[in-house]
Coordinates of N, CA, C and O in Angstrom, one line a residue:
X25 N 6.4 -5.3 -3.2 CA 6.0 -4.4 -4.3 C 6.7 -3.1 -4.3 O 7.2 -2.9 -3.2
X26 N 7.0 -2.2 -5.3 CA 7.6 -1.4 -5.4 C 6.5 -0.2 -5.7 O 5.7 -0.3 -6.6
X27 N 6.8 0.8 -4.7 CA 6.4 2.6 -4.4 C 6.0 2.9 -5.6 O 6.8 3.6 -6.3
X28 N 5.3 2.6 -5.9 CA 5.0 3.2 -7.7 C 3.5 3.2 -8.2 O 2.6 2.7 -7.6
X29 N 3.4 3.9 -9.2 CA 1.5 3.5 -9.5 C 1.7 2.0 -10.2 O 0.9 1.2 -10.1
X30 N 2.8 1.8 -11.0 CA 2.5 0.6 -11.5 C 2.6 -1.1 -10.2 O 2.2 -2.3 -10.3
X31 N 3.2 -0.2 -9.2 CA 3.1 -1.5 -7.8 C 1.7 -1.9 -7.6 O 1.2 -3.0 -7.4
X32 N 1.0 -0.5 -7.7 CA 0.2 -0.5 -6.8 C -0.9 -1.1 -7.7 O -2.0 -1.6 -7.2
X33 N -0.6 -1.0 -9.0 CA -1.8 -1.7 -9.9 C -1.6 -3.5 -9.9 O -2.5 -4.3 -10.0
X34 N -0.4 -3.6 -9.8 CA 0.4 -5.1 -9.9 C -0.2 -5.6 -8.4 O -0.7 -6.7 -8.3
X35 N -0.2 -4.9 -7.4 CA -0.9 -5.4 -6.1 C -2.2 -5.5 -6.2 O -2.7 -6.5 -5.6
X36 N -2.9 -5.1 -6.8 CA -4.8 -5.3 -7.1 C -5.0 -6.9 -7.9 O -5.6 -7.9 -7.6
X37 N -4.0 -6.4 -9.1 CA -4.1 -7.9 -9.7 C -3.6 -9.2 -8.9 O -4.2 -10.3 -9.0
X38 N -2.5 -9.1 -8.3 CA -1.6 -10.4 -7.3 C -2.7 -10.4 -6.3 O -3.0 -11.5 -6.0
X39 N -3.4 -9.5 -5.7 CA -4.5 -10.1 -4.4 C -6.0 -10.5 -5.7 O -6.8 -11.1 -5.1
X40 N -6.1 -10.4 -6.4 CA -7.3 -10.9 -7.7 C -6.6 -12.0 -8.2 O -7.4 -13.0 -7.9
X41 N -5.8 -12.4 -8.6 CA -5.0 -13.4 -9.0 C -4.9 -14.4 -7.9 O -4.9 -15.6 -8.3
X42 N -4.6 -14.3 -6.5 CA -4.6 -15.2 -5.7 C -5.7 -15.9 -5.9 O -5.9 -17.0 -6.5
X43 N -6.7 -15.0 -5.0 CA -8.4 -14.8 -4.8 C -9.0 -16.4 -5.4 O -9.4 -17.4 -4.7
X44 N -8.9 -16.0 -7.0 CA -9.0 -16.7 -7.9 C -8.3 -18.3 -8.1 O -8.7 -19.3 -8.8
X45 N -7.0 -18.1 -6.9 CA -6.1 -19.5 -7.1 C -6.9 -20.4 -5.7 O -6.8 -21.6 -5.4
X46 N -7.4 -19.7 -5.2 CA -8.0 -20.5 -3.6 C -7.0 -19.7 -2.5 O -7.2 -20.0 -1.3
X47 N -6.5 -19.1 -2.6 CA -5.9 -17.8 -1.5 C -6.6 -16.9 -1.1 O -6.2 -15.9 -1.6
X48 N -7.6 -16.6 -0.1 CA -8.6 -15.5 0.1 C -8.2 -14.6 0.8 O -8.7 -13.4 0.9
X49 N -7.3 -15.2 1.4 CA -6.8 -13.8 2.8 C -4.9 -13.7 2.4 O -3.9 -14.3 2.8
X50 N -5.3 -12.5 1.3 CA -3.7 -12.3 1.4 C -3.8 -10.5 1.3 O -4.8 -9.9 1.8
X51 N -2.9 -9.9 0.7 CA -3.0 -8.3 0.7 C -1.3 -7.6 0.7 O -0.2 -8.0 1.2
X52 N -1.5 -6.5 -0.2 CA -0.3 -6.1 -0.6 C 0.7 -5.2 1.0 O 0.1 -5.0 2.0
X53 N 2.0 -4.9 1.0 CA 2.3 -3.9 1.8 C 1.9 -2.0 1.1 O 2.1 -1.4 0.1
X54 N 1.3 -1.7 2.3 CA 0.4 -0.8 1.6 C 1.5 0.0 1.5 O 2.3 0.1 2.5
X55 N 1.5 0.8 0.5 CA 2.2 1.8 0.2 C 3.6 1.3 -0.6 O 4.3 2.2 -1.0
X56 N 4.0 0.0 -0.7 CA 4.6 -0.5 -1.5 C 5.7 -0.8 -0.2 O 5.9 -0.2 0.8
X57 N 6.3 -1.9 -0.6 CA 7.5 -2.5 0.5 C 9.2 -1.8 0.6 O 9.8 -1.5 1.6
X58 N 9.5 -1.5 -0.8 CA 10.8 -0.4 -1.1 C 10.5 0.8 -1.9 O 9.7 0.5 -2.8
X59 N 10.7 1.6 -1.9 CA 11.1 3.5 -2.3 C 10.6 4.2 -1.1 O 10.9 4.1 0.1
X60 N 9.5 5.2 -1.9 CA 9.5 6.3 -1.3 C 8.2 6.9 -1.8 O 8.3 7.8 -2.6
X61 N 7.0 6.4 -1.5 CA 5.7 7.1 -2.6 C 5.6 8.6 -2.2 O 6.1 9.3 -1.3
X62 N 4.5 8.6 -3.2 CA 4.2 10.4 -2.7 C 3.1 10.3 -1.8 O 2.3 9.3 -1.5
X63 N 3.1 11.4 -1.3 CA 1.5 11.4 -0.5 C 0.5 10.8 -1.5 O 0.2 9.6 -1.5
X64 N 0.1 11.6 -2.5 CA -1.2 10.9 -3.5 C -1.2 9.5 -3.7 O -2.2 8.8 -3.9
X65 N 0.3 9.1 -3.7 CA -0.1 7.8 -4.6 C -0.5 6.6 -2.8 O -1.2 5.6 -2.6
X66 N 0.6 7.5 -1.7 CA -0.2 6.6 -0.4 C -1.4 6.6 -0.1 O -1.9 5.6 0.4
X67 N -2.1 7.6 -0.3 CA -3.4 7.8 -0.1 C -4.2 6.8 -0.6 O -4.9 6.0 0.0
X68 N -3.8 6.9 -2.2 CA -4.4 6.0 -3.2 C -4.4 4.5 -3.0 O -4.9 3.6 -3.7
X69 N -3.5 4.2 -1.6 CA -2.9 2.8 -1.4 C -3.7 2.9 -0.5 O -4.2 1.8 -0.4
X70 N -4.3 3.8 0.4 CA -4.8 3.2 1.4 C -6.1 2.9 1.4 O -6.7 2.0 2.0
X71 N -6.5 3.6 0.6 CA -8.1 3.6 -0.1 C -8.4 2.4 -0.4 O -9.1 1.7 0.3
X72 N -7.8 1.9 -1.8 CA -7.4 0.5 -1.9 C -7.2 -0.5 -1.2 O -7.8 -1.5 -1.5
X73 N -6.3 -0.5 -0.1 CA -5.9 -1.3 1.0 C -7.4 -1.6 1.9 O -7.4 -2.7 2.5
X74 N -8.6 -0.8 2.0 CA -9.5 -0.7 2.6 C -10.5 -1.8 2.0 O -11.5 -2.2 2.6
X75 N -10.2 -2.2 1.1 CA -11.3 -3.0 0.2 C -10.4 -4.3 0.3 O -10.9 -5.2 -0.3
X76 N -9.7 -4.6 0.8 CA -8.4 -5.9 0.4 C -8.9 -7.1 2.0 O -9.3 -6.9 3.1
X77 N -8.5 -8.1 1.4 CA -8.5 -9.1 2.5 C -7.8 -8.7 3.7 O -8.3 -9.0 4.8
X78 N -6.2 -8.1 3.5 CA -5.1 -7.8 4.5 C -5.1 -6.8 4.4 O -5.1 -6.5 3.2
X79 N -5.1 -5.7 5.4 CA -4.5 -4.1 4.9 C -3.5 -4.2 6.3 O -3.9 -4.5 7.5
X80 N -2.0 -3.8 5.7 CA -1.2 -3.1 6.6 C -0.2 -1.7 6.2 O 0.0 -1.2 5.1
X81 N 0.1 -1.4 6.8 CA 1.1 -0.8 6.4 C 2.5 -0.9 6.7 O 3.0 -0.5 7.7
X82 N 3.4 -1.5 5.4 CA 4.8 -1.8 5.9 C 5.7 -1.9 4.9 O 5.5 -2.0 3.7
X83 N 6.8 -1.8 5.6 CA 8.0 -1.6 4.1 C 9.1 -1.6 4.6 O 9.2 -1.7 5.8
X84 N 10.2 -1.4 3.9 CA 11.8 -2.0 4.4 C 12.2 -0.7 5.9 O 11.9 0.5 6.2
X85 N 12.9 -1.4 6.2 CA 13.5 -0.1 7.6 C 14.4 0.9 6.1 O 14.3 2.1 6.4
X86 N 14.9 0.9 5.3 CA 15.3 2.1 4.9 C 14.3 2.7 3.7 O 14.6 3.4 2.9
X87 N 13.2 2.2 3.9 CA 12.3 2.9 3.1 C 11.1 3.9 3.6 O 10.0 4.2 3.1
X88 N 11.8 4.3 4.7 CA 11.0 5.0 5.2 C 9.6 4.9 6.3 O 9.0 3.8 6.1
X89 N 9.2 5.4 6.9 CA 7.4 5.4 8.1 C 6.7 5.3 7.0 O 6.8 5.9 5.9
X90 N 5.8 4.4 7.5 CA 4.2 4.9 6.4 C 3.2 5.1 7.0 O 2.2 5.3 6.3
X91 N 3.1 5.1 8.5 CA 2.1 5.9 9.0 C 1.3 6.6 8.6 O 2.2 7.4 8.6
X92 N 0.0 7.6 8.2 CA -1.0 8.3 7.3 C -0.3 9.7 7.8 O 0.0 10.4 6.9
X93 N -0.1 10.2 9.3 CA 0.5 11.5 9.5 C 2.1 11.6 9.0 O 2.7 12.7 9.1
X94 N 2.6 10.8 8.5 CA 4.1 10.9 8.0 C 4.0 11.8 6.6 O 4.9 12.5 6.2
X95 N 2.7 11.7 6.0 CA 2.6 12.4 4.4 C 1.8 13.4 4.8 O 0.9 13.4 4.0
X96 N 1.5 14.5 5.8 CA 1.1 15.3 6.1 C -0.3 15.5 6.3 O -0.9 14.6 5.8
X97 N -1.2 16.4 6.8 CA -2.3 16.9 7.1 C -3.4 16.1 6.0 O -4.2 15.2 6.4
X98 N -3.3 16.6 4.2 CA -4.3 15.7 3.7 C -4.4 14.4 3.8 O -5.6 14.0 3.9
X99 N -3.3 13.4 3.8 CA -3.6 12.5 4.0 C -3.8 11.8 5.2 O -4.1 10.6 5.1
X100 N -3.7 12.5 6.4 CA -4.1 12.0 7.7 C -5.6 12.0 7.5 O -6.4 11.7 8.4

């Protein structure tokens, strides 16, 4: 999935869409797999990620840490 709000809406429907095919335990890479999100929109992934079958956090080695303290203080 791609760093974006529209990733991150396309990840709700693909874990709903599985859900629905007989897939129960799947889940997006939180915070999207390639770019660079902002704090807000990781936040907004993790929140999300919290409600999901799978929650992790992961993404390409040149797309950066997604750790919660990498986007600073609020979002830790």
């Amino acid at each position: 999935m791609e760093s974006s709000w529209e990733g991150l809406r396309a990840s709700l429907a693909l874990v709903l869409g599985l859900g629905l095919c007989g897939v129960p335990y799947s889940g997006p890479d939180v915070g999207g797999f390639g770019g660079s999100p902002s704090p807000e929109l990781y936040l907004r992934w993790l929140e999300l990620g919290a409600y999901l079958p799978l929650f992790r956090t992961h993404s390409a080695i040149w797309a950066g840490r997604r750790e919660p303290w990498e986007f600073g203080p609020e979002v830790e």
